PDB file of C-alpha atoms in Angstrom:
ATOM      1  CA  UNK A   1     -20.975 -20.746 -47.215  1.00 88.00           C
ATOM      2  CA  UNK A   2     -24.177 -19.066 -46.992  1.00 92.00           C
ATOM      3  CA  UNK A   3     -25.430 -16.842 -49.827  1.00 94.00           C
ATOM      4  CA  UNK A   4     -25.368 -13.560 -47.255  1.00 96.00           C
ATOM      5  CA  UNK A   5     -21.562 -14.270 -46.713  1.00 97.00           C
ATOM      6  CA  UNK A   6     -21.130 -14.694 -50.808  1.00 97.00           C
ATOM      7  CA  UNK A   7     -22.877 -11.391 -50.651  1.00 98.00           C
ATOM      8  CA  UNK A   8     -20.581  -9.230 -48.115  1.00 98.00           C
ATOM      9  CA  UNK A   9     -17.773 -10.583 -49.637  1.00 98.00           C
ATOM     10  CA  UNK A  10     -18.467  -9.490 -53.052  1.00 98.00           C
ATOM     11  CA  UNK A  11     -19.555  -5.918 -51.422  1.00 98.00           C
ATOM     12  CA  UNK A  12     -16.158  -5.617 -49.181  1.00 98.00           C
ATOM     13  CA  UNK A  13     -13.700  -7.265 -51.784  1.00 98.00           C
ATOM     14  CA  UNK A  14     -15.419  -4.287 -54.395  1.00 98.00           C
ATOM     15  CA  UNK A  15     -13.822  -1.773 -51.873  1.00 98.00           C
ATOM     16  CA  UNK A  16     -10.710  -3.587 -51.095  1.00 98.00           C
ATOM     17  CA  UNK A  17      -7.670  -1.125 -50.875  1.00 98.00           C
ATOM     18  CA  UNK A  18      -3.925  -2.441 -50.677  1.00 97.00           C
ATOM     19  CA  UNK A  19      -2.388   0.543 -50.036  1.00 98.00           C
ATOM     20  CA  UNK A  20      -4.289   0.665 -46.825  1.00 98.00           C
ATOM     21  CA  UNK A  21      -4.373  -3.390 -46.343  1.00 98.00           C
ATOM     22  CA  UNK A  22      -0.453  -3.072 -45.263  1.00 97.00           C
ATOM     23  CA  UNK A  23      -0.571  -0.482 -42.827  1.00 98.00           C
ATOM     24  CA  UNK A  24      -3.099  -1.932 -40.826  1.00 98.00           C
ATOM     25  CA  UNK A  25      -2.103  -5.258 -40.790  1.00 98.00           C
ATOM     26  CA  UNK A  26       1.395  -3.638 -39.791  1.00 98.00           C
ATOM     27  CA  UNK A  27      -1.142  -1.632 -36.167  1.00 97.00           C
ATOM     28  CA  UNK A  28      -1.960  -5.374 -35.564  1.00 97.00           C
ATOM     29  CA  UNK A  29       1.322  -6.954 -35.623  1.00 96.00           C
ATOM     30  CA  UNK A  30       0.517  -8.812 -39.027  1.00 97.00           C
ATOM     31  CA  UNK A  31      -1.654 -11.343 -36.870  1.00 97.00           C
ATOM     32  CA  UNK A  32      -4.020 -11.072 -39.645  1.00 98.00           C
ATOM     33  CA  UNK A  33      -4.015  -9.582 -43.090  1.00 98.00           C
ATOM     34  CA  UNK A  34      -6.187  -6.645 -43.972  1.00 98.00           C
ATOM     35  CA  UNK A  35      -8.844  -5.841 -46.802  1.00 98.00           C
ATOM     36  CA  UNK A  36      -7.777  -2.136 -45.960  1.00 98.00           C
ATOM     37  CA  UNK A  37     -11.344  -0.898 -45.357  1.00 98.00           C
ATOM     38  CA  UNK A  38     -11.153   1.939 -43.003  1.00 98.00           C
ATOM     39  CA  UNK A  39     -13.610   1.628 -39.819  1.00 97.00           C
ATOM     40  CA  UNK A  40     -15.726   4.265 -41.120  1.00 98.00           C
ATOM     41  CA  UNK A  41     -16.179   2.901 -44.476  1.00 98.00           C
ATOM     42  CA  UNK A  42     -16.720  -0.664 -43.415  1.00 98.00           C
ATOM     43  CA  UNK A  43     -19.600   0.302 -40.912  1.00 98.00           C
ATOM     44  CA  UNK A  44     -21.254   1.800 -43.714  1.00 98.00           C
ATOM     45  CA  UNK A  45     -20.996  -0.593 -45.746  1.00 98.00           C
ATOM     46  CA  UNK A  46     -22.006  -3.375 -42.947  1.00 98.00           C
ATOM     47  CA  UNK A  47     -25.627  -1.167 -42.881  1.00 97.00           C
ATOM     48  CA  UNK A  48     -25.743  -1.298 -46.654  1.00 97.00           C
ATOM     49  CA  UNK A  49     -25.468  -5.265 -46.243  1.00 98.00           C
ATOM     50  CA  UNK A  50     -27.861  -5.777 -43.197  1.00 98.00           C
ATOM     51  CA  UNK A  51     -30.095  -3.326 -44.765  1.00 97.00           C
ATOM     52  CA  UNK A  52     -30.296  -5.421 -47.970  1.00 96.00           C
ATOM     53  CA  UNK A  53     -30.069  -9.085 -46.167  1.00 96.00           C
ATOM     54  CA  UNK A  54     -32.188  -7.755 -42.962  1.00 96.00           C
ATOM     55  CA  UNK A  55     -29.690 -10.697 -41.263  1.00 95.00           C
ATOM     56  CA  UNK A  56     -29.758  -8.414 -38.058  1.00 95.00           C
ATOM     57  CA  UNK A  57     -33.673  -8.554 -38.289  1.00 95.00           C
ATOM     58  CA  UNK A  58     -34.020 -12.551 -37.499  1.00 96.00           C
ATOM     59  CA  UNK A  59     -35.524 -13.554 -34.665  1.00 97.00           C
ATOM     60  CA  UNK A  60     -31.981 -15.453 -33.080  1.00 97.00           C
ATOM     61  CA  UNK A  61     -28.330 -14.911 -33.696  1.00 98.00           C
ATOM     62  CA  UNK A  62     -27.541 -16.543 -37.714  1.00 97.00           C
ATOM     63  CA  UNK A  63     -24.837 -18.820 -36.242  1.00 97.00           C
ATOM     64  CA  UNK A  64     -24.129 -20.479 -39.377  1.00 97.00           C
ATOM     65  CA  UNK A  65     -23.475 -17.004 -41.642  1.00 97.00           C
ATOM     66  CA  UNK A  66     -21.489 -15.451 -38.667  1.00 98.00           C
ATOM     67  CA  UNK A  67     -19.485 -18.799 -37.987  1.00 98.00           C
ATOM     68  CA  UNK A  68     -18.694 -18.309 -42.075  1.00 98.00           C
ATOM     69  CA  UNK A  69     -17.845 -14.631 -41.872  1.00 98.00           C
ATOM     70  CA  UNK A  70     -15.314 -15.766 -39.055  1.00 98.00           C
ATOM     71  CA  UNK A  71     -13.793 -18.255 -40.643  1.00 98.00           C
ATOM     72  CA  UNK A  72     -12.613 -15.446 -43.615  1.00 98.00           C
ATOM     73  CA  UNK A  73      -8.701 -14.336 -43.189  1.00 98.00           C
ATOM     74  CA  UNK A  74      -9.300 -10.828 -43.707  1.00 98.00           C
ATOM     75  CA  UNK A  75      -9.790  -9.224 -40.062  1.00 98.00           C
ATOM     76  CA  UNK A  76     -12.885  -6.791 -41.236  1.00 98.00           C
ATOM     77  CA  UNK A  77     -15.324  -9.712 -41.591  1.00 98.00           C
ATOM     78  CA  UNK A  78     -14.276 -10.238 -37.864  1.00 98.00           C
ATOM     79  CA  UNK A  79     -15.118  -7.010 -37.194  1.00 98.00           C
ATOM     80  CA  UNK A  80     -18.437  -7.243 -38.834  1.00 98.00           C
ATOM     81  CA  UNK A  81     -19.521 -10.462 -37.033  1.00 98.00           C
ATOM     82  CA  UNK A  82     -18.922  -8.380 -33.892  1.00 98.00           C
ATOM     83  CA  UNK A  83     -20.874  -5.658 -34.799  1.00 98.00           C
ATOM     84  CA  UNK A  84     -23.442  -7.476 -35.955  1.00 98.00           C
ATOM     85  CA  UNK A  85     -23.740  -9.434 -32.879  1.00 98.00           C
ATOM     86  CA  UNK A  86     -23.558  -6.903 -30.788  1.00 98.00           C
ATOM     87  CA  UNK A  87     -26.581  -5.042 -32.595  1.00 97.00           C
ATOM     88  CA  UNK A  88     -28.736  -8.244 -31.956  1.00 98.00           C
ATOM     89  CA  UNK A  89     -28.082  -8.453 -27.957  1.00 97.00           C
ATOM     90  CA  UNK A  90     -31.966  -8.510 -27.671  1.00 97.00           C
ATOM     91  CA  UNK A  91     -31.796 -11.819 -29.416  1.00 98.00           C
ATOM     92  CA  UNK A  92     -29.219 -13.855 -27.492  1.00 98.00           C
ATOM     93  CA  UNK A  93     -30.317 -17.292 -26.002  1.00 98.00           C
ATOM     94  CA  UNK A  94     -28.592 -18.920 -23.227  1.00 98.00           C
ATOM     95  CA  UNK A  95     -26.867 -21.414 -25.425  1.00 98.00           C
ATOM     96  CA  UNK A  96     -25.409 -18.807 -27.614  1.00 98.00           C
ATOM     97  CA  UNK A  97     -22.398 -18.706 -24.507  1.00 98.00           C
ATOM     98  CA  UNK A  98     -20.508 -21.302 -26.158  1.00 98.00           C
ATOM     99  CA  UNK A  99     -20.473 -19.272 -30.089  1.00 98.00           C
ATOM    100  CA  UNK A 100     -19.398 -16.528 -27.977  1.00 98.00           C
ATOM    101  CA  UNK A 101     -16.458 -18.615 -25.821  1.00 98.00           C
ATOM    102  CA  UNK A 102     -15.290 -19.356 -29.856  1.00 98.00           C
ATOM    103  CA  UNK A 103     -15.548 -15.657 -30.752  1.00 98.00           C
ATOM    104  CA  UNK A 104     -13.475 -14.728 -28.036  1.00 98.00           C
ATOM    105  CA  UNK A 105     -10.828 -18.035 -28.235  1.00 98.00           C
ATOM    106  CA  UNK A 106     -10.188 -17.803 -31.831  1.00 98.00           C
ATOM    107  CA  UNK A 107      -9.092 -15.456 -34.721  1.00 98.00           C
ATOM    108  CA  UNK A 108      -7.978 -13.343 -30.800  1.00 98.00           C
ATOM    109  CA  UNK A 109      -6.265 -10.350 -30.480  1.00 98.00           C
ATOM    110  CA  UNK A 110      -7.003  -7.286 -28.056  1.00 98.00           C
ATOM    111  CA  UNK A 111      -9.212  -5.721 -30.431  1.00 98.00           C
ATOM    112  CA  UNK A 112     -11.572  -8.191 -31.444  1.00 98.00           C
ATOM    113  CA  UNK A 113     -11.751  -9.509 -27.281  1.00 98.00           C
ATOM    114  CA  UNK A 114     -12.167  -5.871 -26.418  1.00 98.00           C
ATOM    115  CA  UNK A 115     -14.925  -5.297 -28.845  1.00 98.00           C
ATOM    116  CA  UNK A 116     -16.692  -8.628 -27.752  1.00 98.00           C
ATOM    117  CA  UNK A 117     -16.150  -8.488 -23.656  1.00 98.00           C
ATOM    118  CA  UNK A 118     -18.279  -5.009 -23.205  1.00 98.00           C
ATOM    119  CA  UNK A 119     -20.424  -5.065 -25.887  1.00 98.00           C
ATOM    120  CA  UNK A 120     -21.435  -8.805 -26.155  1.00 98.00           C
ATOM    121  CA  UNK A 121     -20.412 -10.804 -23.128  1.00 98.00           C
ATOM    122  CA  UNK A 122     -21.625  -7.469 -20.915  1.00 98.00           C
ATOM    123  CA  UNK A 123     -25.280  -7.791 -22.485  1.00 98.00           C
ATOM    124  CA  UNK A 124     -24.985 -11.401 -21.939  1.00 98.00           C
ATOM    125  CA  UNK A 125     -24.682 -11.570 -18.485  1.00 98.00           C
ATOM    126  CA  UNK A 126     -27.296  -8.523 -17.973  1.00 97.00           C
ATOM    127  CA  UNK A 127     -29.577 -11.129 -19.707  1.00 97.00           C
ATOM    128  CA  UNK A 128     -28.748 -14.239 -18.025  1.00 98.00           C
ATOM    129  CA  UNK A 129     -27.382 -13.497 -14.807  1.00 97.00           C
ATOM    130  CA  UNK A 130     -27.431 -16.860 -13.396  1.00 96.00           C
ATOM    131  CA  UNK A 131     -24.345 -17.372 -16.173  1.00 97.00           C
ATOM    132  CA  UNK A 132     -22.326 -15.345 -14.063  1.00 96.00           C
ATOM    133  CA  UNK A 133     -20.777 -17.966 -12.937  1.00 97.00           C
ATOM    134  CA  UNK A 134     -19.127 -18.878 -16.283  1.00 98.00           C
ATOM    135  CA  UNK A 135     -17.185 -15.082 -16.017  1.00 98.00           C
ATOM    136  CA  UNK A 136     -15.393 -17.188 -12.502  1.00 98.00           C
ATOM    137  CA  UNK A 137     -14.069 -19.813 -14.635  1.00 98.00           C
ATOM    138  CA  UNK A 138     -12.701 -17.391 -17.454  1.00 98.00           C
ATOM    139  CA  UNK A 139     -11.364 -15.316 -14.289  1.00 98.00           C
ATOM    140  CA  UNK A 140      -8.824 -17.944 -14.064  1.00 98.00           C
ATOM    141  CA  UNK A 141      -8.606 -19.849 -17.416  1.00 98.00           C
ATOM    142  CA  UNK A 142      -5.632 -20.786 -19.020  1.00 98.00           C
ATOM    143  CA  UNK A 143      -6.840 -19.090 -21.926  1.00 98.00           C
ATOM    144  CA  UNK A 144      -5.766 -15.495 -21.654  1.00 98.00           C
ATOM    145  CA  UNK A 145      -8.056 -13.360 -23.789  1.00 98.00           C
ATOM    146  CA  UNK A 146     -11.197 -15.444 -21.606  1.00 98.00           C
ATOM    147  CA  UNK A 147      -9.110 -13.776 -18.547  1.00 98.00           C
ATOM    148  CA  UNK A 148      -9.110 -10.379 -20.186  1.00 98.00           C
ATOM    149  CA  UNK A 149     -13.311 -10.803 -21.289  1.00 98.00           C
ATOM    150  CA  UNK A 150     -13.724 -11.431 -17.439  1.00 98.00           C
ATOM    151  CA  UNK A 151     -12.085  -8.468 -16.203  1.00 98.00           C
ATOM    152  CA  UNK A 152     -13.552  -6.311 -18.888  1.00 98.00           C
ATOM    153  CA  UNK A 153     -16.979  -7.017 -19.347  1.00 98.00           C
ATOM    154  CA  UNK A 154     -18.053  -4.781 -17.181  1.00 98.00           C
ATOM    155  CA  UNK A 155     -16.685  -1.898 -18.319  1.00 98.00           C
ATOM    156  CA  UNK A 156     -19.499  -0.144 -19.757  1.00 96.00           C
ATOM    157  CA  UNK A 157     -21.760  -1.104 -16.309  1.00 98.00           C
ATOM    158  CA  UNK A 158     -20.955   2.043 -14.247  1.00 98.00           C
ATOM    159  CA  UNK A 159     -23.280   2.082 -11.300  1.00 97.00           C
ATOM    160  CA  UNK A 160     -24.499  -1.566 -11.996  1.00 98.00           C
ATOM    161  CA  UNK A 161     -21.249  -3.039 -11.788  1.00 98.00           C
ATOM    162  CA  UNK A 162     -20.581  -5.729  -9.626  1.00 98.00           C
ATOM    163  CA  UNK A 163     -17.857  -4.409  -7.708  1.00 98.00           C
ATOM    164  CA  UNK A 164     -17.293  -7.334  -5.285  1.00 98.00           C
ATOM    165  CA  UNK A 165     -16.662  -9.707  -8.860  1.00 98.00           C
ATOM    166  CA  UNK A 166     -14.637  -6.784 -10.752  1.00 98.00           C
ATOM    167  CA  UNK A 167     -11.896  -6.357  -7.505  1.00 98.00           C
ATOM    168  CA  UNK A 168     -11.675 -10.308  -7.250  1.00 98.00           C
ATOM    169  CA  UNK A 169     -10.656 -10.710 -10.793  1.00 98.00           C
ATOM    170  CA  UNK A 170      -8.297  -8.055 -10.530  1.00 98.00           C
ATOM    171  CA  UNK A 171      -6.967  -9.324  -7.533  1.00 98.00           C
ATOM    172  CA  UNK A 172      -6.573 -12.993  -8.508  1.00 98.00           C
ATOM    173  CA  UNK A 173      -4.902 -11.962 -12.219  1.00 98.00           C
ATOM    174  CA  UNK A 174      -2.316  -9.195 -10.011  1.00 97.00           C
ATOM    175  CA  UNK A 175       0.251 -11.280 -10.545  1.00 97.00           C
ATOM    176  CA  UNK A 176       0.026 -12.436 -14.301  1.00 97.00           C
ATOM    177  CA  UNK A 177       3.353 -11.354 -16.155  1.00 97.00           C
ATOM    178  CA  UNK A 178       1.416 -10.438 -18.947  1.00 98.00           C
ATOM    179  CA  UNK A 179       0.797  -7.476 -20.702  1.00 98.00           C
ATOM    180  CA  UNK A 180      -2.745  -7.659 -22.164  1.00 98.00           C
ATOM    181  CA  UNK A 181      -3.420  -8.712 -18.224  1.00 98.00           C
ATOM    182  CA  UNK A 182      -1.760  -6.095 -16.658  1.00 98.00           C
ATOM    183  CA  UNK A 183      -3.754  -3.557 -18.948  1.00 98.00           C
ATOM    184  CA  UNK A 184      -7.210  -4.831 -18.744  1.00 98.00           C
ATOM    185  CA  UNK A 185      -6.954  -4.412 -15.191  1.00 98.00           C
ATOM    186  CA  UNK A 186      -5.897  -1.094 -15.232  1.00 98.00           C
ATOM    187  CA  UNK A 187      -8.537  -0.089 -17.665  1.00 98.00           C
ATOM    188  CA  UNK A 188     -11.225  -1.984 -16.154  1.00 98.00           C
ATOM    189  CA  UNK A 189     -10.393   0.085 -13.309  1.00 98.00           C
ATOM    190  CA  UNK A 190      -9.729   3.293 -14.572  1.00 98.00           C
ATOM    191  CA  UNK A 191     -13.101   2.957 -15.706  1.00 98.00           C
ATOM    192  CA  UNK A 192     -14.772   2.126 -12.713  1.00 98.00           C
ATOM    193  CA  UNK A 193     -12.665   4.945 -11.167  1.00 98.00           C
ATOM    194  CA  UNK A 194     -14.944   7.359 -12.827  1.00 98.00           C
ATOM    195  CA  UNK A 195     -18.230   6.063 -11.105  1.00 98.00           C
ATOM    196  CA  UNK A 196     -16.563   5.182  -7.721  1.00 98.00           C
ATOM    197  CA  UNK A 197     -13.573   6.641  -7.352  1.00 98.00           C
ATOM    198  CA  UNK A 198     -13.000   6.010  -3.194  1.00 97.00           C
ATOM    199  CA  UNK A 199     -13.608   2.575  -3.752  1.00 98.00           C
ATOM    200  CA  UNK A 200     -10.999   2.207  -6.826  1.00 98.00           C
ATOM    201  CA  UNK A 201      -8.271   4.845  -4.957  1.00 97.00           C
ATOM    202  CA  UNK A 202      -8.701   2.432  -1.865  1.00 98.00           C
ATOM    203  CA  UNK A 203      -8.186  -0.902  -3.665  1.00 98.00           C
ATOM    204  CA  UNK A 204      -5.017   0.216  -5.959  1.00 98.00           C
ATOM    205  CA  UNK A 205      -3.540   1.515  -2.537  1.00 97.00           C
ATOM    206  CA  UNK A 206      -4.431  -1.847  -0.880  1.00 97.00           C
ATOM    207  CA  UNK A 207      -3.640  -4.247  -3.436  1.00 96.00           C
ATOM    208  CA  UNK A 208      -0.120  -5.291  -4.909  1.00 96.00           C
ATOM    209  CA  UNK A 209      -0.718  -4.362  -8.481  1.00 98.00           C
ATOM    210  CA  UNK A 210       1.843  -4.736 -11.231  1.00 98.00           C
ATOM    211  CA  UNK A 211       3.294  -0.714 -12.051  1.00 98.00           C
ATOM    212  CA  UNK A 212       1.290  -0.964 -15.493  1.00 98.00           C
ATOM    213  CA  UNK A 213      -1.849  -1.967 -14.232  1.00 98.00           C
ATOM    214  CA  UNK A 214      -1.811   0.676 -11.113  1.00 98.00           C
ATOM    215  CA  UNK A 215      -0.482   3.293 -13.356  1.00 97.00           C
ATOM    216  CA  UNK A 216      -3.282   2.953 -15.623  1.00 98.00           C
ATOM    217  CA  UNK A 217      -5.693   2.254 -12.562  1.00 98.00           C
ATOM    218  CA  UNK A 218      -5.302   5.413 -11.646  1.00 97.00           C
ATOM    219  CA  UNK A 219      -5.076   8.008 -14.630  1.00 97.00           C
ATOM    220  CA  UNK A 220      -8.552   9.289 -14.118  1.00 97.00           C
ATOM    221  CA  UNK A 221      -8.182   9.974 -10.350  1.00 96.00           C
ATOM    222  CA  UNK A 222      -5.166  11.231 -10.999  1.00 95.00           C
ATOM    223  CA  UNK A 223      -6.388  13.889 -13.666  1.00 93.00           C
ATOM    224  CA  UNK A 224      -9.304  14.844 -11.186  1.00 92.00           C
ATOM    225  CA  UNK A 225      -6.485  15.454  -8.141  1.00 88.00           C
ATOM    226  CA  UNK A 226      -4.645  17.744 -10.943  1.00 86.00           C
ATOM    227  CA  UNK A 227      -8.465  19.815 -11.912  1.00 79.00           C
ATOM    228  CA  UNK A 228      -7.216  18.912 -15.439  1.00 63.00           C
TER     229      UNK A 228
END
């Protein structure tokens, strides 16, 4: 384990809160233990850690340290990895995609994947557009979290969204019975409807989406129609 990770452990452990840890773990269906450090404090501690170590100032991702952090059991360490990786988006290298895929497919749950998809993978494909075919493979992958990532990675693209790709990923996954896939389709369509409402409305009307995907996808459109 790197010295930086040991330093982070000492910092986080000094703020462990068992009373908060239980409810935080329960909220995540007990998939992960928590230290009990809520988001505002965790982000403040992460800033302190980075200011002391300058880990985020390196010329490339500190993969070894990040893997050590990712291997720790408590969920706050995983959030910190995602935050560091997202902050270093201008230093991504093409070969980092294998590391990002590991982050998606291990320690997986909606909270980590939803942080990685738009904040890491979206930026990676902007930096290396010729790698977008990987997302095409993810969209039909047996791993649910890779499929969700493919659907959600353009969440913040607005007018720069590759509409054909987004609609294609939603279309080929529309019959999936998995809640997290149906929810992702609806979420992606809802966000894009703020940019291209007519295109999204036409897509929802034309495709045989699940009731969940359709309901989620129409939320913004329906609010606009009601003048809310």
